CSV table of C-alpha atoms and ligand atoms in Angstrom, one decimal:
chain,number,residue,atom,x,y,z
A,100,MET,CA,-21.1,-9.6,-7.7
A,101,ALA,CA,-18.4,-9.6,-10.4
A,102,LEU,CA,-21.0,-8.7,-13.0
A,103,LEU,CA,-22.3,-5.8,-10.9
A,104,GLY,CA,-18.7,-4.6,-10.6
A,105,ARG,CA,-18.2,-4.6,-14.3
A,106,LEU,CA,-21.5,-2.8,-14.9
A,107,ILE,CA,-20.5,0.0,-12.4
A,108,VAL,CA,-17.1,0.3,-14.1
A,109,ALA,CA,-18.7,0.5,-17.6
A,110,THR,CA,-21.1,3.2,-16.6
A,111,MET,CA,-18.7,5.2,-14.4
A,112,PRO,CA,-17.4,7.5,-17.1
A,113,LEU,CA,-21.1,8.6,-17.7
A,114,ALA,CA,-21.4,9.8,-14.1
A,115,PRO,CA,-20.9,13.6,-13.5
A,116,LYS,CA,-17.4,14.3,-12.2
A,117,PRO,CA,-18.7,16.0,-9.0
A,118,ILE,CA,-20.5,12.8,-8.1
A,119,VAL,CA,-17.4,10.7,-8.7
A,120,ARG,CA,-15.4,13.2,-6.6
A,121,MET,CA,-17.9,12.8,-3.8
A,122,VAL,CA,-17.5,9.0,-3.9
A,123,ALA,CA,-13.7,9.3,-4.2
A,124,SER,CA,-13.4,11.8,-1.3
A,125,ARG,CA,-13.8,8.9,1.2
A,126,TYR,CA,-10.8,7.2,-0.2
A,127,VAL,CA,-8.5,10.0,-1.4
A,128,ALA,CA,-7.4,12.8,1.0
A,129,GLY,CA,-7.9,15.5,-1.7
A,130,PRO,CA,-6.0,17.0,-4.6
A,131,LYS,CA,-3.3,18.8,-2.6
A,132,LEU,CA,-0.5,18.1,-0.1
A,133,GLU,CA,-2.3,20.2,2.5
A,134,ASP,CA,-5.3,17.9,2.1
A,135,ALA,CA,-3.1,14.9,3.1
A,136,ILE,CA,-1.6,16.8,6.0
A,137,SER,CA,-5.0,17.9,7.4
A,138,THR,CA,-6.5,14.3,6.9
A,139,MET,CA,-3.6,12.9,8.9
A,140,ILE,CA,-3.8,15.5,11.7
A,141,LYS,CA,-7.5,14.7,12.0
A,142,LEU,CA,-6.9,10.9,12.1
A,143,SER,CA,-4.0,11.0,14.5
A,144,SER,CA,-6.5,11.1,17.3
A,145,GLU,CA,-7.5,7.6,16.4
A,146,GLY,CA,-4.1,6.3,17.3
A,147,ALA,CA,-3.1,5.6,13.7
A,148,CYS,CA,0.1,6.4,11.8
A,149,PHE,CA,0.3,6.8,8.1
A,150,THR,CA,2.0,6.1,4.8
A,151,VAL,CA,1.3,8.8,2.1
A,152,ASP,CA,1.1,8.2,-1.6
A,153,VAL,CA,1.1,10.8,-4.3
A,154,LEU,CA,-1.4,9.6,-6.9
A,155,GLY,CA,0.0,8.8,-10.3
A,156,GLU,CA,1.9,6.1,-12.1
A,157,GLU,CA,3.3,4.9,-15.4
A,158,ILE,CA,4.6,8.1,-16.8
A,159,THR,CA,5.2,8.3,-20.6
A,160,SER,CA,8.3,10.6,-20.6
A,161,MET,CA,11.1,10.9,-18.1
A,162,ALA,CA,10.4,14.6,-17.8
A,163,GLU,CA,7.1,13.7,-16.0
A,164,ALA,CA,9.1,12.2,-13.2
A,165,ASN,CA,10.2,15.7,-12.1
A,166,PHE,CA,6.7,16.3,-10.8
A,167,PHE,CA,6.9,13.3,-8.5
A,168,ILE,CA,10.4,14.1,-7.4
A,169,ASP,CA,9.3,17.7,-6.4
A,170,GLU,CA,6.1,16.5,-4.8
A,171,TYR,CA,7.6,13.8,-2.7
A,172,SER,CA,10.4,16.2,-1.6
A,173,GLN,CA,7.8,18.7,-0.4
A,174,LEU,CA,5.8,15.9,1.2
A,175,ILE,CA,8.8,14.8,3.3
A,176,ASP,CA,9.4,18.4,4.3
A,177,SER,CA,5.8,18.8,5.3
A,178,ILE,CA,5.6,15.6,7.3
A,179,THR,CA,8.7,16.7,9.2
A,180,LYS,CA,7.5,20.3,9.7
A,181,ASN,CA,4.1,19.1,11.0
A,182,ASN,CA,5.7,16.4,13.2
A,183,ILE,CA,3.4,13.7,11.8
A,184,ASN,CA,4.1,10.0,12.3
A,185,ALA,CA,4.1,9.2,8.6
A,186,HIS,CA,6.1,7.3,6.0
A,187,ILE,CA,5.8,7.4,2.3
A,188,SER,CA,4.7,5.0,-0.4
A,189,ILE,CA,6.0,5.3,-4.0
A,190,LYS,CA,4.9,3.7,-7.3
A,191,PRO,CA,8.2,3.1,-9.2
A,192,THR,CA,6.6,3.5,-12.6
A,193,ALA,CA,5.8,7.2,-11.7
A,194,PHE,CA,9.6,7.6,-11.5
A,195,GLY,CA,10.2,6.1,-14.9
A,196,LEU,CA,10.8,2.4,-14.1
A,197,LEU,CA,9.1,1.3,-17.4
A,198,ILE,CA,11.1,3.8,-19.5
A,199,ASP,CA,14.6,4.1,-18.1
A,200,GLN,CA,15.4,1.8,-15.2
A,201,GLU,CA,18.7,3.5,-14.3
A,202,SER,CA,17.1,7.0,-14.1
A,203,ALA,CA,14.2,5.6,-12.0
A,204,PHE,CA,16.8,4.1,-9.6
A,205,GLU,CA,18.6,7.4,-9.3
A,206,ASN,CA,15.3,9.3,-8.7
A,207,ILE,CA,14.1,6.9,-6.0
A,208,LEU,CA,17.6,6.7,-4.4
A,209,ASN,CA,17.6,10.5,-4.0
A,210,ILE,CA,14.1,10.5,-2.5
A,211,THR,CA,15.1,7.6,-0.1
A,212,LYS,CA,18.2,9.6,1.0
A,213,LYS,CA,16.1,12.6,1.8
A,214,ALA,CA,13.6,10.4,3.6
A,215,SER,CA,16.4,8.8,5.6
A,216,ASP,CA,17.7,12.2,6.7
A,217,ASN,CA,14.2,12.8,8.1
A,218,ASP,CA,13.6,9.4,9.7
A,219,ILE,CA,11.0,8.5,7.1
A,220,PHE,CA,10.6,5.0,5.7
A,221,VAL,CA,10.0,4.5,2.0
A,222,ARG,CA,7.7,1.7,0.8
A,223,LEU,CA,7.8,0.7,-2.8
A,224,ASP,CA,4.3,-0.2,-3.8
A,225,MET,CA,4.1,-3.3,-6.0
A,226,GLU,CA,2.4,-2.7,-9.4
A,227,ASP,CA,1.5,-5.3,-12.0
A,228,SER,CA,3.7,-8.3,-12.8
A,229,ARG,CA,5.6,-6.5,-15.6
A,230,VAL,CA,7.6,-4.8,-12.8
A,231,THR,CA,7.8,-7.3,-10.0
A,232,ASP,CA,11.5,-8.2,-10.7
A,233,SER,CA,12.6,-4.6,-11.3
A,234,THR,CA,10.8,-3.3,-8.2
A,235,ILE,CA,12.5,-5.9,-6.0
A,236,GLU,CA,15.8,-5.1,-7.6
A,237,LEU,CA,15.3,-1.4,-7.0
A,238,MET,CA,14.8,-2.1,-3.3
A,239,THR,CA,17.9,-4.4,-2.9
A,240,ARG,CA,20.1,-2.0,-4.9
A,241,ILE,CA,19.1,0.9,-2.7
A,242,ARG,CA,19.7,-1.2,0.4
A,243,SER,CA,23.2,-2.0,-0.9
A,244,GLU,CA,23.9,1.8,-1.0
A,245,GLY,CA,23.7,1.6,2.8
A,246,LEU,CA,20.1,2.9,3.2
A,247,GLY,CA,18.0,0.8,5.6
A,248,ASN,CA,14.7,2.9,5.2
A,249,ILE,CA,13.3,1.1,2.2
A,250,GLY,CA,11.1,-2.0,1.8
A,251,VAL,CA,9.0,-3.6,-0.8
A,252,VAL,CA,5.4,-4.9,-1.2
A,253,LEU,CA,4.7,-8.5,-2.1
A,254,GLN,CA,1.4,-9.8,-3.4
A,255,GLY,CA,-0.1,-13.0,-1.9
A,256,ARG,CA,-1.9,-13.9,-5.1
A,257,LEU,CA,1.3,-14.4,-7.1
A,258,PHE,CA,2.8,-17.9,-7.2
A,259,ARG,CA,6.3,-16.5,-7.0
A,260,THR,CA,5.8,-14.7,-3.7
A,261,ILE,CA,7.1,-17.4,-1.4
A,262,SER,CA,10.4,-17.7,-3.3
A,263,ASP,CA,10.6,-13.9,-3.4
A,264,ILE,CA,10.3,-13.8,0.4
A,265,GLU,CA,13.0,-16.5,0.8
A,266,ASN,CA,15.4,-14.8,-1.7
A,267,ILE,CA,15.0,-11.4,-0.1
A,268,CYS,CA,15.4,-12.8,3.5
A,269,GLU,CA,18.5,-14.7,2.4
A,270,LYS,CA,20.0,-11.4,1.2
A,271,LEU,CA,18.8,-9.0,3.9
A,272,GLY,CA,18.2,-11.4,6.9
A,273,GLN,CA,16.2,-9.9,9.7
A,274,GLN,CA,16.5,-6.4,8.1
A,275,SER,CA,14.0,-7.6,5.5
A,276,ASP,CA,10.9,-5.4,5.5
A,277,PHE,CA,7.7,-6.2,3.7
A,278,ARG,CA,4.2,-5.0,3.2
A,279,ILE,CA,2.1,-8.1,2.2
A,280,CYS,CA,-1.3,-7.7,0.5
A,281,LYS,CA,-3.4,-9.9,-1.7
A,282,GLY,CA,-2.5,-7.8,-4.8
A,283,ILE,CA,-5.0,-5.6,-6.6
A,284,TYR,CA,-4.0,-6.4,-10.2
A,285,LEU,CA,-5.9,-9.3,-11.7
A,286,GLU,CA,-3.0,-11.4,-13.0
A,287,PRO,CA,-3.3,-14.4,-15.5
A,288,LYS,CA,-3.9,-17.8,-14.0
A,289,GLU,CA,-0.5,-19.0,-15.3
A,290,ILE,CA,1.2,-16.9,-12.7
A,291,ALA,CA,-1.3,-16.2,-10.0
A,292,HIS,CA,-4.2,-17.6,-7.9
A,293,THR,CA,-7.5,-16.3,-9.2
A,294,ALA,CA,-10.1,-17.8,-6.7
A,295,TYR,CA,-10.9,-15.9,-3.5
A,296,GLY,CA,-10.1,-18.9,-1.1
A,297,ASP,CA,-6.8,-19.6,-2.8
A,298,ILE,CA,-5.7,-15.9,-2.6
A,299,VAL,CA,-6.6,-15.8,1.1
A,300,ASP,CA,-4.6,-19.1,1.7
A,301,SER,CA,-1.6,-18.0,-0.2
A,302,THR,CA,-1.6,-14.5,1.4
A,303,ASN,CA,-1.8,-16.2,4.9
A,304,ASN,CA,1.0,-18.6,3.9
A,305,ALA,CA,3.2,-15.6,2.8
A,306,ILE,CA,2.6,-13.8,6.1
A,307,GLY,CA,3.7,-17.0,7.9
A,308,HIS,CA,6.9,-17.2,5.9
A,309,MET,CA,7.7,-13.5,6.6
A,310,LEU,CA,7.2,-13.9,10.3
A,311,ARG,CA,9.1,-17.2,10.5
A,312,ASN,CA,12.0,-15.5,8.8
A,313,GLY,CA,12.0,-12.6,11.4
A,314,ALA,CA,11.2,-10.1,8.7
A,315,TYR,CA,9.3,-6.9,9.5
A,316,THR,CA,5.7,-7.7,8.3
A,317,ALA,CA,3.2,-5.0,7.5
A,318,ILE,CA,-0.1,-6.8,7.0
A,319,ALA,CA,-2.2,-4.8,4.5
A,320,SER,CA,-5.7,-6.4,4.4
A,321,HIS,CA,-9.2,-5.6,5.5
A,322,ASP,CA,-10.3,-9.2,5.2
A,323,TYR,CA,-11.2,-11.0,8.5
A,324,PRO,CA,-9.8,-14.4,7.5
A,325,VAL,CA,-6.4,-12.7,6.9
A,326,ILE,CA,-6.5,-10.5,10.0
A,327,GLU,CA,-7.6,-13.4,12.3
A,328,ASN,CA,-5.0,-15.7,10.9
A,329,SER,CA,-2.4,-13.0,11.3
A,330,LEU,CA,-3.3,-12.6,15.0
A,331,SER,CA,-2.8,-16.3,15.5
A,332,LEU,CA,0.5,-16.3,13.6
A,333,LEU,CA,1.7,-13.3,15.7
A,334,LYS,CA,1.0,-15.3,18.9
A,335,LYS,CA,2.7,-18.4,17.4
A,336,TYR,CA,5.9,-16.4,16.7
A,337,GLY,CA,5.8,-14.6,20.0
A,338,LEU,CA,5.0,-11.2,18.7
A,339,SER,CA,2.6,-8.8,20.5
A,340,PRO,CA,2.2,-5.0,21.1
A,341,ASP,CA,4.6,-5.5,24.0
A,342,SER,CA,7.5,-7.0,21.9
A,343,PRO,CA,10.6,-4.7,21.6
A,344,PRO,CA,10.0,-2.0,19.0
A,345,ASN,CA,11.7,-2.0,15.6
A,346,SER,CA,14.7,0.3,15.7
A,347,PHE,CA,13.3,2.5,12.9
A,348,PRO,CA,11.3,5.5,14.2
A,349,GLY,CA,7.5,5.1,14.0
A,350,LYS,CA,7.5,1.3,13.3
A,351,GLY,CA,5.8,-1.5,15.2
A,352,PRO,CA,7.4,-4.3,17.2
A,353,GLY,CA,8.2,-6.5,14.1
A,354,TYR,CA,4.8,-6.1,12.5
A,355,GLU,CA,2.0,-3.6,11.9
A,356,PHE,CA,-1.5,-3.6,10.3
A,357,GLN,CA,-2.2,-1.4,7.3
A,358,PHE,CA,-5.5,-0.1,6.0
A,359,LEU,CA,-6.6,2.0,3.1
A,360,LEU,CA,-8.1,5.4,3.9
A,361,GLY,CA,-11.8,5.2,4.3
A,362,VAL,CA,-12.0,1.4,4.5
A,363,ARG,CA,-13.0,-0.7,7.6
A,364,GLY,CA,-12.1,2.0,10.2
A,365,ASP,CA,-13.9,0.0,12.8
A,366,LEU,CA,-11.6,-3.0,12.4
A,367,ARG,CA,-8.6,-0.6,12.4
A,368,ARG,CA,-9.7,1.1,15.6
A,369,ARG,CA,-10.3,-2.3,17.2
A,370,LEU,CA,-6.8,-3.5,16.5
A,371,SER,CA,-5.4,-0.1,17.6
A,372,SER,CA,-7.3,-0.3,20.9
A,373,GLU,CA,-5.8,-3.8,21.4
A,374,GLY,CA,-2.4,-2.1,21.2
A,375,HIS,CA,-1.4,-3.1,17.6
A,376,LEU,CA,0.3,-0.4,15.5
A,377,THR,CA,-2.1,0.5,12.7
A,378,ARG,CA,-1.1,2.6,9.6
A,379,ILE,CA,-3.4,4.3,7.2
A,380,TYR,CA,-2.5,4.5,3.5
A,381,VAL,CA,-3.3,8.1,2.5
A,382,PRO,CA,-3.4,8.9,-1.2
A,383,TYR,CA,-3.7,12.4,-2.5
A,384,GLY,CA,-3.1,14.3,-5.7
A,385,LEU,CA,-4.6,15.8,-8.8
A,386,GLN,CA,-4.8,12.4,-10.6
A,387,TRP,CA,-7.6,11.1,-8.3
A,388,TYR,CA,-10.1,10.6,-11.1
A,389,GLU,CA,-7.8,8.8,-13.5
A,390,TYR,CA,-6.3,6.7,-10.7
A,391,GLY,CA,-9.8,5.7,-9.4
A,392,ILE,CA,-11.1,4.7,-12.9
A,393,ARG,CA,-7.9,2.7,-13.7
A,394,ARG,CA,-8.0,0.8,-10.4
A,395,LEU,CA,-11.7,0.0,-11.0
A,396,LYS,CA,-11.0,-1.3,-14.5
A,397,GLU,CA,-8.2,-3.4,-13.2
A,398,ASN,CA,-10.3,-5.0,-10.5
A,399,PRO,CA,-14.1,-4.4,-10.9
A,400,GLU,CA,-14.6,-6.1,-7.5
A,401,VAL,CA,-13.4,-2.9,-5.9
A,402,ALA,CA,-16.4,-1.1,-7.4
A,403,THR,CA,-18.7,-3.5,-5.6
A,404,HIS,CA,-16.9,-2.9,-2.3
A,405,VAL,CA,-17.2,0.9,-2.8
A,406,LEU,CA,-20.9,0.7,-3.7
A,407,LYS,CA,-21.5,-1.6,-0.7
A,408,ALA,CA,-19.6,0.8,1.6
A,409,LEU,CA,-21.8,3.7,0.4
A,410,LEU,CA,-25.2,1.9,0.5
A,411,MET,CA,-24.5,-0.2,3.6
A,412,PRO,CA,-22.0,1.9,5.6
A,413,TRP,CA,-22.5,-0.2,8.7
A,414,THR,CA,-20.6,-3.0,6.9
A,415,ASN,CA,-17.6,-0.9,6.2
A,416,ARG,CA,-17.2,1.9,8.8
A,417,ARG,CA,-14.9,4.8,8.0
B,606,FAD,P1,-11.1,-8.0,0.2
B,606,FAD,O1,-11.7,-9.4,0.4
B,606,FAD,O2,-10.9,-7.5,-1.1
B,606,FAD,O3,-11.8,-7.0,1.1
B,606,FAD,C1,-12.3,-7.3,2.4
B,606,FAD,C2,-13.3,-6.2,2.7
B,606,FAD,O4,-12.7,-5.0,2.9
B,606,FAD,C3,-14.4,-6.0,1.6
B,606,FAD,O5,-15.5,-7.0,1.8
B,606,FAD,C4,-14.8,-4.6,1.8
B,606,FAD,O6,-15.7,-4.5,2.9
B,606,FAD,C5,-13.5,-3.9,2.3
B,606,FAD,N1,-12.8,-3.4,1.1
B,606,FAD,C6,-11.6,-3.8,0.6
B,606,FAD,N2,-11.2,-2.9,-0.4
B,606,FAD,C7,-12.1,-1.9,-0.4
B,606,FAD,C8,-12.2,-0.7,-1.2
B,606,FAD,N3,-11.3,-0.3,-2.1
B,606,FAD,N4,-13.3,0.1,-0.9
B,606,FAD,C9,-14.2,-0.2,0.0
B,606,FAD,N5,-14.1,-1.4,0.8
B,606,FAD,C10,-13.1,-2.2,0.6
B,606,FAD,N6,-2.2,-3.9,-3.9
B,606,FAD,C11,-1.2,-4.1,-4.7
B,606,FAD,O7,-1.2,-4.8,-5.7
B,606,FAD,N7,0.0,-3.4,-4.5
B,606,FAD,C12,0.2,-2.6,-3.4
B,606,FAD,O8,1.3,-2.0,-3.3
B,606,FAD,C13,-0.9,-2.5,-2.5
B,606,FAD,N8,-0.7,-1.7,-1.4
B,606,FAD,C14,-1.8,-1.7,-0.4
B,606,FAD,C15,-1.6,-1.0,0.7
B,606,FAD,C16,-2.6,-1.1,1.7
B,606,FAD,C17,-2.3,-0.3,3.0
B,606,FAD,C18,-3.7,-1.9,1.5
B,606,FAD,C19,-4.7,-2.0,2.6
B,606,FAD,C20,-3.9,-2.5,0.4
B,606,FAD,C21,-2.9,-2.4,-0.7
B,606,FAD,N9,-3.1,-3.1,-1.9
B,606,FAD,C22,-2.1,-3.2,-2.8
B,606,FAD,C23,-4.5,-3.6,-2.3
B,606,FAD,C24,-4.6,-5.1,-1.9
B,606,FAD,O9,-3.8,-5.9,-2.6
B,606,FAD,C25,-6.1,-5.5,-2.0
B,606,FAD,O10,-6.4,-5.4,-3.4
B,606,FAD,C26,-7.1,-4.8,-1.2
B,606,FAD,O11,-6.6,-4.5,0.1
B,606,FAD,C27,-8.3,-5.6,-1.0
B,606,FAD,O12,-8.0,-6.8,-0.4
B,606,FAD,P2,-8.4,-7.2,1.1
B,606,FAD,O13,-7.3,-8.1,1.6
B,606,FAD,O14,-8.7,-6.0,1.9
B,606,FAD,O15,-9.7,-8.2,1.0
């Protein structure tokens, strides 16, 4: 399977762009803000809520950050105007984290303030291990400015994740708020699990630590062993759809399930019909092609998932 993934990635640049666009259209709302809004309006009928991501990352000059500042600002206005139950997801390197940490902090602080004024939560996506420390630091600094509407993503595959959970929970207590996923970046074996079974176990372990600490836990996985284990953990820690809701608007009762747009909609709808809060990650933007190719190069396994979803749609319902 890994070989097939690498083959698809190697031949992808040869495919005509309209074909790549057709494949991508399942996973990306479209190039424009209006595409994200209409996708969310359409999917609202499935009982889901959303987190929206403007595609793009790792800018090469601070001037490029202005595009993301403007776009996220318009996105917040548009979510509010259309009264959609949506939060936002941000990639810190798109705001200059790898160029000028202080300016990136100011940029993301300003977006978080505007989001707070509109009751919108900001999730800092976690990128590769070069920025794990600085992304966590961004979140804790913004929290220390008195803003409670920001949380970070941790990646189950990294060895450090359990100690990151403990450190953040020690600082923020039950106000800690995580998205937990396996991690899309293939990190070296010195710092991360590399085998499927170990990644599932360590992700499940991380979810257990978050729930035990009373942290808000957004479980971002389409994998049955992670979902089923999470459902048992929720029972163990006394959490259910009937638990008291989190005080922040649009959040679940201490936990939620998150899915990528276009992936395993049948599982998402099942969880939603059982009463669990489900959130769809909706990416949009002009950089859909570059973003898709980069993601596939980082983790060729994604290419096999995409191909399987297209050839055998019954295994991966929208
Ligand atoms: P897998 O075992 O990879 O997938 C289980 C099944 O889901 C597959 O067999 C396939 O049927 C389906 N599937 C999974 N991915 C795809 C796909 N792309 N296309 C088609 N089918 C697919 N990673 C980060 O490093 N940082 C982040 O900030 C981050 N944010 C995320 C936010 C959300 C809401 C989600 C759902 C994932 C996020 N990820 C992030 C990606 C995550 O780390 C995994 O790489 C990804 O979710 C695949 O892992 P999985 O747990 O779904 O299990």
